[in-house]
Short mmCIF file of C-alpha atoms in Angstrom, two decimals:
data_model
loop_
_atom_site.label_atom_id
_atom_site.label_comp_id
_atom_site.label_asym_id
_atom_site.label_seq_id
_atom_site.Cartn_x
_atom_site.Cartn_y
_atom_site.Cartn_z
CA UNK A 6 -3.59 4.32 -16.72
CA UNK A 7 -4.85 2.53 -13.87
CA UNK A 8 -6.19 4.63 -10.52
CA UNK A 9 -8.86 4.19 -7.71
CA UNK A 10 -10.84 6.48 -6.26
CA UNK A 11 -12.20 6.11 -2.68
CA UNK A 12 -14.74 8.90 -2.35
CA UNK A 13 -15.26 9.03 1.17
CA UNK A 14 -12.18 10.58 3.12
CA UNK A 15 -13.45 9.52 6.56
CA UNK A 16 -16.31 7.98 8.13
CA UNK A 17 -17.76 7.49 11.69
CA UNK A 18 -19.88 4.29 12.82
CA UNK A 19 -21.27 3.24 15.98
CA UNK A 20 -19.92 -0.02 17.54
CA UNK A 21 -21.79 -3.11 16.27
CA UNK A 22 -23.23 -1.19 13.13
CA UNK A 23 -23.02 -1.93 9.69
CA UNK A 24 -19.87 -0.61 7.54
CA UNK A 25 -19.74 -0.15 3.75
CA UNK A 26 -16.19 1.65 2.34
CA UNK A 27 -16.22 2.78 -1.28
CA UNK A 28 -13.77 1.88 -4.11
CA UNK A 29 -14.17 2.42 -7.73
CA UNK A 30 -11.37 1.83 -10.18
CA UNK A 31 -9.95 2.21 -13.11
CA UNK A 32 -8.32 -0.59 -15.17
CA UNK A 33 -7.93 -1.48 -18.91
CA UNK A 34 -7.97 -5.35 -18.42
CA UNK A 35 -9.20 -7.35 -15.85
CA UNK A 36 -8.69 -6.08 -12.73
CA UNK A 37 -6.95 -7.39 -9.58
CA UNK A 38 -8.42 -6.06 -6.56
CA UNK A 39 -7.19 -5.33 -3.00
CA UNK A 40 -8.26 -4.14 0.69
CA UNK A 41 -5.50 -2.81 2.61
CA UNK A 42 -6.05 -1.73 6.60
CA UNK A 43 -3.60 0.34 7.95
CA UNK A 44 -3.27 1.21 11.76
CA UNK A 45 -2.00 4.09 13.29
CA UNK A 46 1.96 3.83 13.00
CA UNK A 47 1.70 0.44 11.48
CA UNK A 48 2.18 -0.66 8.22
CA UNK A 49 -0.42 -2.03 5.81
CA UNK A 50 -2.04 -5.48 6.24
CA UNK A 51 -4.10 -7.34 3.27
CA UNK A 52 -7.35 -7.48 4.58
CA UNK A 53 -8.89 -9.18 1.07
CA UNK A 54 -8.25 -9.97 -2.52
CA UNK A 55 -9.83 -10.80 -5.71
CA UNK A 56 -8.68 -12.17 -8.74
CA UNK A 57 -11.27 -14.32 -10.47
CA UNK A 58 -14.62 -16.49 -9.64
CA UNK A 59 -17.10 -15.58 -7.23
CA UNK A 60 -17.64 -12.17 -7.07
CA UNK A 61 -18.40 -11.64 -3.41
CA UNK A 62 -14.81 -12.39 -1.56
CA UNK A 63 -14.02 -13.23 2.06
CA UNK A 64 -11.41 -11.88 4.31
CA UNK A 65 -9.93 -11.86 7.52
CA UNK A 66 -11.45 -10.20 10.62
CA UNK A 67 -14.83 -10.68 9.17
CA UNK A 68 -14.93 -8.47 6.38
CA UNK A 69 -15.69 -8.79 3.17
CA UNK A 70 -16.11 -7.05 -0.51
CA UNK A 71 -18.13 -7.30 -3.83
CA UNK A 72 -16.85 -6.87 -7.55
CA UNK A 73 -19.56 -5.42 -9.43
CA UNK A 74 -17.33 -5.46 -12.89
CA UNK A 75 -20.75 -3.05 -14.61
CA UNK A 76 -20.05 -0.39 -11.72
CA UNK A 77 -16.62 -0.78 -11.47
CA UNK A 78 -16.52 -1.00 -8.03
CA UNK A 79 -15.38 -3.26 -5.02
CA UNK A 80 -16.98 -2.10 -2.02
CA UNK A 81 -15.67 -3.18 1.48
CA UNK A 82 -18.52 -4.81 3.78
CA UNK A 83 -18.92 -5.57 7.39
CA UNK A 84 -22.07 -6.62 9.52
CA UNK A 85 -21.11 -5.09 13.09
CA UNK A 86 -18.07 -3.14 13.64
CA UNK A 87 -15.91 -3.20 16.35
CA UNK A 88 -13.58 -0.72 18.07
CA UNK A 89 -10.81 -2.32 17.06
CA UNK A 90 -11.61 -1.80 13.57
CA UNK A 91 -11.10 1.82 13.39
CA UNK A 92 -8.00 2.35 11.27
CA UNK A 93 -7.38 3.58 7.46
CA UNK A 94 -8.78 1.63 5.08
CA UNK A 95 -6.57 1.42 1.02
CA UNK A 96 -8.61 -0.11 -1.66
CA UNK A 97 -5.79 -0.87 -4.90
CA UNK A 98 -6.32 -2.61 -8.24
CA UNK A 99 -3.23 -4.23 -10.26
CA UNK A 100 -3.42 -6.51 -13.05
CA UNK A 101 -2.06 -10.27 -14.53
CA UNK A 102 1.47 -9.37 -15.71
CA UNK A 103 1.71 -5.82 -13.70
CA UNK A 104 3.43 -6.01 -10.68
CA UNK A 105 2.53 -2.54 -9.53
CA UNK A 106 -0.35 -2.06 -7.66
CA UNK A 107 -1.87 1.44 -7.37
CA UNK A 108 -3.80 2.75 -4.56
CA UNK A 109 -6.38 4.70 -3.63
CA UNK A 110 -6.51 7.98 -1.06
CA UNK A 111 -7.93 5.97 1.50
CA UNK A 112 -10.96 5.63 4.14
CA UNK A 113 -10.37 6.95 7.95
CA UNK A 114 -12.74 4.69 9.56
CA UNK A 115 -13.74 6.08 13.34
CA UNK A 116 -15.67 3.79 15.72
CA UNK A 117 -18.08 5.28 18.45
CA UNK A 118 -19.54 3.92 21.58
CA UNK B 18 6.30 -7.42 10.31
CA UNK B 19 8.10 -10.82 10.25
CA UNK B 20 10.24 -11.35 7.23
CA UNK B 21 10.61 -8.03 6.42
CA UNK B 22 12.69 -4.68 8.28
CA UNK B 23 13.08 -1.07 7.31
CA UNK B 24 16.00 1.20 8.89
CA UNK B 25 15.78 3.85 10.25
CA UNK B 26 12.57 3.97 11.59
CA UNK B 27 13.01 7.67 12.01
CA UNK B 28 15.16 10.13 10.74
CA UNK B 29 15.57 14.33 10.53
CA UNK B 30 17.44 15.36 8.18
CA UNK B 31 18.59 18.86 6.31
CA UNK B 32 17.95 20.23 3.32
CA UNK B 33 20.05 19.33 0.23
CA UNK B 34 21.66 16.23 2.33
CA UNK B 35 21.86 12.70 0.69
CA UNK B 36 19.80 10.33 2.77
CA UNK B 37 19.53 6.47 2.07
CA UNK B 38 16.48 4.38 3.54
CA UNK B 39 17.16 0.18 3.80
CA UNK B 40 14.51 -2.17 3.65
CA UNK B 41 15.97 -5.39 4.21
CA UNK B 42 13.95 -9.29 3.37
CA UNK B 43 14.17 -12.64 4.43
CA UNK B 44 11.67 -14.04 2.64
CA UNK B 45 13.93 -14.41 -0.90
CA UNK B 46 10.94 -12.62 -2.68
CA UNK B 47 11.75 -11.52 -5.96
CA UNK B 48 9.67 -7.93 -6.20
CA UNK B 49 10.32 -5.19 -3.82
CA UNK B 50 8.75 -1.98 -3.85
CA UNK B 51 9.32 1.72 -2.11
CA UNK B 52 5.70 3.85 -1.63
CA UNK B 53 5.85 6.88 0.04
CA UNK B 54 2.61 8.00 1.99
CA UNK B 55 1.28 11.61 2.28
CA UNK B 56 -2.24 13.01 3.68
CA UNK B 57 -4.56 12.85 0.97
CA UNK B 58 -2.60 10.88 -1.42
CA UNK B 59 -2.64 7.43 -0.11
CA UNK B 60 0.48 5.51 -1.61
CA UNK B 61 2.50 6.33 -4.72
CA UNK B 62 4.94 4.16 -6.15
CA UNK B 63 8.54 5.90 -6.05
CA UNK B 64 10.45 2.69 -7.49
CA UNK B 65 9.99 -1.04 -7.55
CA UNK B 66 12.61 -3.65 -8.62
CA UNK B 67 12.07 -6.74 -9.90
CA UNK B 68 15.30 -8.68 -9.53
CA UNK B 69 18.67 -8.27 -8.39
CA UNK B 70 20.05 -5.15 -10.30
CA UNK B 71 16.28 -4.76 -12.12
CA UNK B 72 14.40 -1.51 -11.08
CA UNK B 73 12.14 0.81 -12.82
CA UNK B 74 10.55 3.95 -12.10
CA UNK B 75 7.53 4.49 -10.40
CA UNK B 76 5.00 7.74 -10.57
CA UNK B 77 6.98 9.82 -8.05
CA UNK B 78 10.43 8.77 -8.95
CA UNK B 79 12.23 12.13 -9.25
CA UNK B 80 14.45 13.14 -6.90
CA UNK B 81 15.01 9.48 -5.69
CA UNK B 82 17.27 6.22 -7.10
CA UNK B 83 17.86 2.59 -6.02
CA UNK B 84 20.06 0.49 -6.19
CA UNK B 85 19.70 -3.63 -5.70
CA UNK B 86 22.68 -5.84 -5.39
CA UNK B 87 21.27 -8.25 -3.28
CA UNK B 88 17.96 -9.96 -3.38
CA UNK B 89 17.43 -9.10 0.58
CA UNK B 90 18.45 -5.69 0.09
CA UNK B 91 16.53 -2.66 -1.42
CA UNK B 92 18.07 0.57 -0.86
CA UNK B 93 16.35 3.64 -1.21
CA UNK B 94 18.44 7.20 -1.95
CA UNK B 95 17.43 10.66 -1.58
CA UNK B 96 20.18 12.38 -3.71
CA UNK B 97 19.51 15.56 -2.20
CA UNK B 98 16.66 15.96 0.48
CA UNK B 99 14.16 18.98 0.08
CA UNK B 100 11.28 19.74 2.20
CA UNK B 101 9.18 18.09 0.08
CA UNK B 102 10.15 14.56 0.37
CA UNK B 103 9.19 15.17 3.99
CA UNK B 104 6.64 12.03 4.16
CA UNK B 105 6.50 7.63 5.29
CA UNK B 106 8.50 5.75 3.46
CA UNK B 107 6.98 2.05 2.77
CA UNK B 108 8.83 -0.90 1.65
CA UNK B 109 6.98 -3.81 0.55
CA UNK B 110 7.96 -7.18 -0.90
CA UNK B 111 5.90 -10.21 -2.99
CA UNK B 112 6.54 -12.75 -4.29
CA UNK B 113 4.70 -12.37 -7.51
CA UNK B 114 0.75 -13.08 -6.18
CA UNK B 115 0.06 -9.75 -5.18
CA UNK B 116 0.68 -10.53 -1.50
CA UNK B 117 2.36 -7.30 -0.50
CA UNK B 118 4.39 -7.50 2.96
CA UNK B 119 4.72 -4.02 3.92
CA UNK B 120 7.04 -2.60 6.37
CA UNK B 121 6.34 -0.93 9.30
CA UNK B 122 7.75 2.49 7.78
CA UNK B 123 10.08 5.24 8.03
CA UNK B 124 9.52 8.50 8.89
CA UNK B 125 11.32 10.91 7.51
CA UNK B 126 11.53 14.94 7.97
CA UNK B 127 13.29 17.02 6.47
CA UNK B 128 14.21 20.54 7.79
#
């Protein structure tokens, strides 16, 4: 069965600091690989994907993530965080064929002055 | 978001009523989903469909059906509410490439 396990419940940066999120997953196949952000009372927007090719992926609002297919992993990156950034972060993995994505716990992400 | 509505956003219900979410598309996508969100468990698939009149179950299906007889519509039915299904109801759509539209949500309590 497929899961994902983001280990870090919540996690406070300064503004303009650097931001790594956890994700590790588990999949049988090749895994598709997601970044969700979620603000408060909103819905869930794609932040990032990866299917294939280069491992390091872009996405919107700057951020991006790494699949490192040894540690089974697909860590969310940022340079310098902003206050608008703090939010809940989902990591998920799917796979070719299955349309059900599963997700992880997620990251609470709080920004300080 | 654009292209896709739930309804209601929030509702209070009792325990042992039947309550029925809608999550409504415009965007003719073939796969629709219902997640429900709780602290500490992120998102867990209740039911997806895949096609008009094609659903399956989810990991957290009992206690819930669907029903699909229109591609825009995917209805979600809580045959008899307990305190427990007290939670945010998501509804998300794709079209097949893993680009989930989510919802904005409902919130749901039941008393």
């Amino acid at each position: 069965a497929q899961s994902v396990t983001q280990p870090d419940i919540h996690i406070t940066v300064s503004e303009g600091a650097s931001l790594e999120l956890r994700c590790n997953y588990s999949y049988g196949a090749t895994p598709y690989l997601f970044w969700y952000v979620q603000s408060p009372g909103q819905g869930l927007q794609l932040l990032l994907k990866y299917f294939s090719g280069d491992t390091l992926v872009q996405g919107i609002k700057g951020f991006e993530a790494e699949f490192k297919r040894s540690q089974s992993s697909f860590n969310l990156r940022k340079p310098s965080v902003h206050w608008s950034d703090a939010a809940e972060y989902f990591c998920a993995v799917g796979g070719f064929g299955n349309e059900k994505l599963t997700f992880g716990t997620g990251t609470r992400l709080t920004i300080i002055p | 978001d654009a292209g896709i509505t739930q309804s209601p956003r929030h509702k209070v219900t009792e325990t042992g009523t039947p309550v029925t979410l809608r999550c409504h598309q415009t965007e003719n996508h073939r796969y629709m989903y219902w997640y429900r969100q709780d602290p500490g468990h992120g998102l867990r698939l209740i039911h997806y469909s895949y096609g008009v009149k094609d659903t399956d179950k989810g990991e957290v299906s009992d206690g819930y059906s669907v029903s699909r007889s229109k591609t825009e519509d995917f209805l979600l039915t809580l045959e008899s509410a307990t305190s427990s299904q007290t939670s945010v109801y998501f509804c998300a759509i794709s079209s097949g490439d893993y680009g989930y539209t989510f919802g904005s949500g409902t919130r749901l309590t039941v008393v």
